[in-house]
Coordinates of C-alpha atoms in Angstrom, one line a residue:
X1 CA 26.7 18.3 -21.8
X2 CA 28.6 15.9 -23.9
X3 CA 27.8 12.2 -23.7
X4 CA 29.1 9.3 -25.8
X5 CA 26.7 7.3 -27.9
X6 CA 26.7 3.5 -27.8
X7 CA 28.2 3.4 -31.3
X8 CA 31.3 5.4 -30.2
X9 CA 34.6 3.5 -30.5
X10 CA 35.3 1.7 -27.2
X11 CA 38.8 3.1 -27.0
X12 CA 37.5 6.6 -26.9
X13 CA 35.1 5.9 -24.1
X14 CA 35.8 7.8 -20.8
X15 CA 33.2 6.4 -18.4
X16 CA 34.1 8.8 -15.5
X17 CA 33.8 11.9 -17.7
X18 CA 30.5 10.7 -19.1
X19 CA 29.1 10.0 -15.6
X20 CA 30.3 13.4 -14.4
X21 CA 28.7 15.2 -17.3
X22 CA 25.3 13.6 -16.6
X23 CA 25.7 14.3 -12.9
X24 CA 26.7 17.9 -13.3
X25 CA 23.7 18.6 -15.5
X26 CA 21.3 17.8 -12.5
X27 CA 18.6 17.3 -15.2
X28 CA 18.5 13.5 -15.0
X29 CA 17.7 11.1 -17.8
X30 CA 14.7 13.1 -18.6
X31 CA 17.0 16.0 -19.4
X32 CA 18.9 13.9 -21.9
X33 CA 15.6 12.8 -23.6
X34 CA 14.3 16.4 -23.7
X35 CA 17.5 17.5 -25.4
X36 CA 16.7 15.1 -28.3
X37 CA 18.9 12.1 -27.5
X38 CA 18.7 9.6 -30.3
X39 CA 21.4 7.1 -29.3
X40 CA 22.0 5.6 -25.9
X41 CA 25.0 7.0 -24.1
X42 CA 27.7 4.3 -23.6
X43 CA 27.4 4.4 -19.8
X44 CA 23.9 3.0 -20.0
X45 CA 24.8 0.1 -22.2
X46 CA 24.6 -3.3 -20.4
X47 CA 27.1 -5.7 -22.1
X48 CA 25.9 -8.8 -20.2
X49 CA 22.1 -9.2 -19.9
X50 CA 22.5 -12.9 -19.1
X51 CA 21.1 -14.6 -22.2
X52 CA 21.0 -17.9 -20.3
X53 CA 17.9 -16.7 -18.4
X54 CA 15.0 -16.1 -20.8
X55 CA 11.8 -14.2 -20.4
X56 CA 8.8 -16.5 -20.4
X57 CA 6.5 -15.9 -23.4
X58 CA 3.7 -13.4 -22.5
X59 CA 1.0 -16.0 -23.2
X60 CA 2.4 -18.5 -20.8
X61 CA -0.1 -19.4 -18.1
X62 CA 1.9 -18.4 -15.0
X63 CA 1.7 -15.2 -13.0
X64 CA 2.7 -14.1 -9.5
X65 CA -0.1 -14.7 -6.9
X66 CA -2.9 -12.2 -6.5
X67 CA -4.2 -12.0 -2.9
X68 CA -7.5 -10.4 -1.9
X69 CA -7.0 -8.8 1.5
X70 CA -10.7 -7.9 1.9
X71 CA -12.1 -9.1 5.2
X72 CA -8.8 -9.8 7.0
X73 CA -9.6 -7.5 9.9
X74 CA -13.2 -8.6 10.6
X75 CA -13.6 -12.1 9.3
X76 CA -11.6 -14.8 11.1
X77 CA -12.3 -17.5 8.4
X78 CA -11.2 -15.1 5.6
X79 CA -8.1 -14.1 7.6
X80 CA -7.0 -17.7 8.0
X81 CA -7.5 -18.2 4.2
X82 CA -5.4 -15.1 3.4
X83 CA -2.7 -16.1 5.9
X84 CA -2.4 -19.4 4.1
X85 CA -2.2 -17.7 0.7
X86 CA 0.5 -15.3 1.9
X87 CA 2.5 -18.2 3.4
X88 CA 2.4 -20.0 0.0
X89 CA 3.3 -16.9 -1.9
X90 CA 6.2 -16.0 0.4
X91 CA 7.6 -19.5 0.3
X92 CA 7.4 -20.0 -3.4
X93 CA 7.6 -16.6 -5.0
X94 CA 8.6 -13.9 -2.5
X95 CA 6.1 -11.7 -4.4
X96 CA 2.4 -11.2 -4.6
X97 CA -0.1 -8.6 -5.8
X98 CA -2.5 -7.3 -3.1
X99 CA -6.0 -6.1 -4.0
X100 CA -8.7 -4.7 -1.6
X101 CA -5.8 -3.6 0.5
X102 CA -7.6 -0.6 2.0
X103 CA -5.9 2.3 0.2
X104 CA -8.3 4.2 -2.1
X105 CA -7.8 4.0 -5.8
X106 CA -7.9 7.8 -6.0
X107 CA -5.0 8.0 -3.5
X108 CA -3.0 5.6 -5.7
X109 CA -3.8 7.5 -8.9
X110 CA -2.9 10.8 -7.3
X111 CA 0.4 9.4 -6.0
X112 CA 1.4 8.3 -9.5
X113 CA 0.3 11.7 -10.8
X114 CA 2.3 13.5 -8.1
X115 CA 5.5 11.7 -8.8
X116 CA 5.0 12.4 -12.5
X117 CA 4.4 16.1 -11.8
X118 CA 7.7 16.2 -9.8
X119 CA 9.8 14.7 -12.5
X120 CA 8.2 16.7 -15.3
X121 CA 8.8 20.1 -13.7
X122 CA 11.3 22.5 -15.3
X123 CA 14.8 21.3 -14.5
X124 CA 15.4 24.4 -12.3
X125 CA 12.7 23.2 -9.9
X126 CA 14.5 19.9 -9.3
X127 CA 18.1 21.0 -9.2
X128 CA 18.2 22.0 -5.6
X129 CA 17.2 18.5 -4.6
X130 CA 19.8 16.8 -6.8
X131 CA 22.2 15.0 -4.5
X132 CA 24.0 11.7 -3.7
X133 CA 24.3 12.5 0.0
X134 CA 22.5 9.6 1.7
X135 CA 22.3 11.5 5.0
X136 CA 19.7 13.8 3.4
X137 CA 16.0 12.9 3.8
X138 CA 14.9 14.1 0.4
X139 CA 17.0 13.8 -2.8
X140 CA 16.6 13.6 -6.5
X141 CA 19.1 11.9 -8.8
X142 CA 19.8 9.5 -11.6
X143 CA 20.7 5.9 -10.9
X144 CA 24.4 5.9 -11.7
X145 CA 27.4 4.6 -9.7
X146 CA 30.3 7.0 -9.5
X147 CA 32.7 4.7 -7.6
X148 CA 32.2 1.3 -9.2
X149 CA 32.2 0.0 -12.8
X150 CA 28.5 -0.7 -12.8
X151 CA 26.4 0.3 -15.7
X152 CA 23.9 3.1 -15.2
X153 CA 20.2 2.5 -15.2
X154 CA 17.6 4.3 -17.3
X155 CA 15.7 6.0 -14.6
X156 CA 15.4 9.1 -12.4
X157 CA 14.4 8.8 -8.7
X158 CA 13.0 11.1 -6.0
X159 CA 13.9 9.5 -2.6
X160 CA 12.1 10.5 0.6
X161 CA 12.9 9.0 4.0
X162 CA 9.4 9.1 5.6
X163 CA 9.9 7.1 8.9
X164 CA 10.8 6.9 11.7
X165 CA 11.8 10.6 11.5
X166 CA 10.0 12.2 8.5
X167 CA 11.2 15.4 6.9
X168 CA 9.5 18.6 7.7
X169 CA 6.6 19.1 5.2
X170 CA 8.4 22.1 3.7
X171 CA 11.4 19.8 2.8
X172 CA 9.1 17.7 0.5
X173 CA 8.7 18.9 -3.1
X174 CA 5.5 21.1 -3.5
X175 CA 4.6 19.1 -6.7
X176 CA 3.8 16.0 -4.6
X177 CA 4.0 17.1 -0.9
X178 CA 0.4 16.6 0.1
X179 CA -0.1 13.3 -1.6
X180 CA 3.3 12.0 -0.4
X181 CA 2.2 12.5 3.2
X182 CA -1.2 11.0 2.6
X183 CA 0.0 8.0 0.7
X184 CA 2.9 7.1 3.0
X185 CA 0.6 7.3 6.0
X186 CA -1.7 4.8 4.3
X187 CA 1.3 2.6 3.4
X188 CA 2.5 2.6 7.0
X189 CA -0.9 1.4 8.2
X190 CA -1.0 -1.3 5.4
X191 CA 2.5 -2.3 6.5
X192 CA 1.4 -3.0 10.0
X193 CA -1.4 -5.2 8.7
X194 CA 1.0 -7.1 6.4
X195 CA 3.5 -7.7 9.1
X196 CA 0.8 -9.1 11.3
X197 CA -0.3 -11.5 8.6
X198 CA 3.3 -12.4 7.9
X199 CA 3.9 -13.1 11.6
X200 CA 0.9 -15.3 11.8
X201 CA 1.9 -17.1 8.6
X202 CA 5.2 -18.0 10.4
X203 CA 3.2 -19.3 13.4
X204 CA 4.3 -16.3 15.6
X205 CA 2.4 -13.8 17.7
X206 CA 0.7 -11.3 15.3
X207 CA 2.9 -8.4 16.6
X208 CA 6.2 -10.3 16.5
X209 CA 7.7 -8.6 13.4
X210 CA 6.5 -5.2 14.5
X211 CA 8.0 -5.6 17.9
X212 CA 11.5 -6.4 16.5
X213 CA 11.4 -3.2 14.4
X214 CA 10.4 -4.4 10.9
X215 CA 7.8 -1.7 10.5
X216 CA 9.7 1.3 11.9
X217 CA 11.5 2.7 8.9
X218 CA 10.0 3.7 5.5
X219 CA 12.0 4.8 2.4
X220 CA 9.9 6.0 -0.5
X221 CA 11.4 6.1 -4.0
X222 CA 9.4 7.7 -6.8
X223 CA 10.9 6.3 -10.1
X224 CA 10.5 7.9 -13.5
X225 CA 11.6 5.8 -16.5
X226 CA 11.6 7.9 -19.7
X227 CA 11.0 6.3 -23.1
X228 CA 14.4 4.9 -24.2
X229 CA 15.8 5.2 -27.7
X230 CA 17.5 1.8 -27.6
X231 CA 15.8 -0.2 -24.8
X232 CA 17.4 -3.5 -25.9
X233 CA 20.8 -2.3 -24.8
X234 CA 20.0 -1.2 -21.2
X235 CA 17.8 -1.8 -18.1
X236 CA 15.4 0.4 -16.2
X237 CA 16.6 -1.3 -13.0
X238 CA 19.1 -4.1 -13.0
X239 CA 18.8 -7.6 -11.5
X240 CA 18.6 -7.2 -7.7
X241 CA 17.0 -8.3 -4.5
X242 CA 15.6 -5.7 -2.1
X243 CA 17.6 -5.2 1.0
X244 CA 15.1 -4.4 3.7
X245 CA 12.2 -6.4 5.2
X246 CA 9.3 -5.6 2.9
X247 CA 8.5 -3.5 -0.2
X248 CA 5.2 -2.1 -1.2
X249 CA 5.3 -1.1 -4.9
X250 CA 2.8 1.0 -6.7
X251 CA 3.2 0.9 -10.5
X252 CA 1.3 2.5 -13.4
X253 CA -0.2 0.4 -16.2
X254 CA 3.0 0.6 -18.4
X255 CA 4.5 -2.7 -17.2
X256 CA 8.2 -3.7 -17.3
X257 CA 8.7 -5.3 -13.9
X258 CA 9.9 -8.9 -14.1
X259 CA 10.4 -11.5 -11.3
X260 CA 12.8 -14.4 -11.6
X261 CA 10.9 -17.7 -11.0
X262 CA 12.1 -21.2 -11.9
X263 CA 15.0 -19.6 -13.8
X264 CA 12.7 -17.6 -16.1
X265 CA 11.7 -14.0 -16.1
X266 CA 8.0 -13.6 -15.4
X267 CA 6.2 -10.3 -16.3
X268 CA 4.3 -8.7 -13.4
X269 CA 1.1 -7.7 -15.2
X270 CA -0.2 -4.4 -13.9
X271 CA -3.6 -4.7 -12.2
X272 CA -5.6 -1.5 -11.7
X273 CA -5.7 -0.6 -8.0
X274 CA -3.3 -3.4 -6.9
X275 CA -0.1 -3.0 -4.9
X276 CA 2.9 -5.4 -5.4
X277 CA 4.3 -6.8 -2.2
X278 CA 7.8 -8.3 -2.2
X279 CA 10.1 -9.6 0.6
X280 CA 13.5 -8.2 1.2
X281 CA 16.8 -10.0 2.1
X282 CA 16.5 -9.1 5.8
X283 CA 13.1 -10.8 6.1
X284 CA 14.6 -14.0 4.4
X285 CA 17.4 -13.8 7.0
X286 CA 15.2 -13.5 10.1
X287 CA 12.8 -16.2 8.8
X288 CA 15.8 -18.5 8.2
X289 CA 14.8 -19.1 4.6
X290 CA 11.2 -19.9 5.4
X291 CA 10.3 -16.9 3.3
X292 CA 12.3 -15.9 0.3
X293 CA 13.7 -12.7 -1.3
X294 CA 14.0 -13.1 -5.0
X295 CA 15.7 -11.4 -8.0
X296 CA 13.7 -8.9 -10.0
X297 CA 14.4 -6.2 -12.6
X298 CA 12.7 -3.5 -14.7
X299 CA 13.0 -3.5 -18.5
X300 CA 13.6 -0.3 -20.4
X301 CA 11.0 0.5 -23.1
X302 CA 10.8 2.7 -26.1
X303 CA 7.5 4.1 -24.8
X304 CA 7.0 6.0 -21.6
X305 CA 7.3 7.4 -19.2
X306 CA 6.7 4.6 -16.7
X307 CA 6.0 5.7 -13.1
X308 CA 6.5 3.5 -10.0
X309 CA 6.7 4.2 -6.3
X310 CA 8.6 1.7 -4.1
X311 CA 8.1 2.0 -0.4
X312 CA 10.7 0.1 1.5
X313 CA 10.2 -1.0 5.1
X314 CA 13.8 -1.0 6.4
X315 CA 15.7 0.4 9.4
X316 CA 17.1 3.8 9.1
X317 CA 20.9 3.6 8.8
X318 CA 22.3 5.5 11.8
X319 CA 25.1 4.6 14.2
X320 CA 22.7 3.9 17.1
X321 CA 21.1 1.1 15.0
X322 CA 24.4 -0.8 15.2
X323 CA 23.2 -1.9 18.7
X324 CA 20.2 -3.8 17.2
X325 CA 21.1 -7.2 15.9
X326 CA 19.1 -9.2 13.4
X327 CA 19.4 -13.0 13.0
X328 CA 17.1 -16.0 12.6
X329 CA 14.0 -15.7 14.9
X330 CA 14.6 -18.1 17.8
X331 CA 11.0 -19.3 17.8
X332 CA 11.5 -20.6 14.3
X333 CA 14.6 -22.7 15.1
X334 CA 15.0 -26.2 16.3
X335 CA 17.4 -29.1 16.1
X336 CA 15.8 -30.0 12.7
X337 CA 15.9 -26.3 11.6
X338 CA 19.2 -24.8 12.9
X339 CA 20.1 -21.2 12.1
X340 CA 21.4 -20.6 8.5
X341 CA 22.6 -17.1 9.1
X342 CA 24.8 -15.3 11.6
X343 CA 23.5 -12.2 13.3
X344 CA 24.1 -8.8 11.8
X345 CA 23.1 -5.2 12.4
X346 CA 21.7 -3.0 9.6
X347 CA 24.8 -0.7 9.5
X348 CA 27.1 -3.6 8.7
X349 CA 24.5 -5.2 6.4
X350 CA 24.0 -2.1 4.2
X351 CA 27.8 -1.5 4.1
X352 CA 28.3 -4.9 2.6
X353 CA 25.2 -4.5 0.3
X354 CA 26.6 -1.2 -1.0
X355 CA 30.1 -2.6 -1.5
X356 CA 28.7 -5.5 -3.5
X357 CA 26.5 -3.2 -5.6
X358 CA 23.2 -4.1 -7.1
X359 CA 23.5 -6.0 -10.4
X360 CA 22.8 -9.6 -9.9
X361 CA 24.1 -9.9 -6.4
X362 CA 22.6 -10.6 -3.0
X363 CA 24.3 -9.8 0.3
X364 CA 22.7 -12.8 2.0
X365 CA 25.5 -15.2 1.1
X366 CA 27.9 -13.2 3.1
X367 CA 25.9 -13.9 6.3
X368 CA 25.5 -17.6 5.8
X369 CA 26.9 -19.8 8.6

């Protein structure tokens, strides 16, 4: 495979050929690193990393909220306190870290190990899953965009559509099959609890968000960020908002995730045993901006690998889902609080999201009234 280093003269740069070479290898970024890559291929170089928005110094005394979920199911006083903490976090940050969430630390550790095992297999063991066909329930690929002039990201990803119609167990990679089933079952149960707490934080019936379909679909993406030879030139994941309702993120202790808050990038410091919870665009839309979905990104690093597993609660994109419309929840509206968004279905929403791409864009503006 021939790829162009960042130092190559721009006039000689053939983006499409470079992308095709990476894609045809089916070995991902890890394959490039294992081959002894010393310079960043040009397709990964981000020319505009928005120097106007600075990272807050690591010693600054500001962090995303940490919420202890212990006692929410059997202590009414504690539940009320947690609901208030969640309401504040969702209004001001769109992110929080959850501890005492009910998923065993051993399950979290094994999930991270399972995703690492998958990505660190011999290339031949992963090749059969390498695909960009979004109709498949299990795929492996590198985050590159073949159709638009978007810069590639320094990560490989295993994607599994686990709900509402999970793949047959035999379709899941043997390297992480058992833990994938166990972990996602736990995440689905946690999601039901979180949607109850979110519903109550909005002043709604506890089952409201569940009843309108927010907890039905689950996409799981196991990310692998290899050590990068020139991390200052690229991104692990570019600036984006999540497009679904809710994301449950498990990360190792490597760090690199940043959240945009008050026009500064805030590091999300890893906490052993914690899960990061962040809101997606569709939750902001249906809550009529009561809760927010915010920009975040992942830095590339010269050490690694970094492992993270993002579990997205979102509706599975199928034609029949075009019948279900999502708009601001009527119980949240009044003369003083009119709807800010028009109704949409997930098929149209994700079509627009994919056309707009990822880097620094949100599809929400398109649906504003």
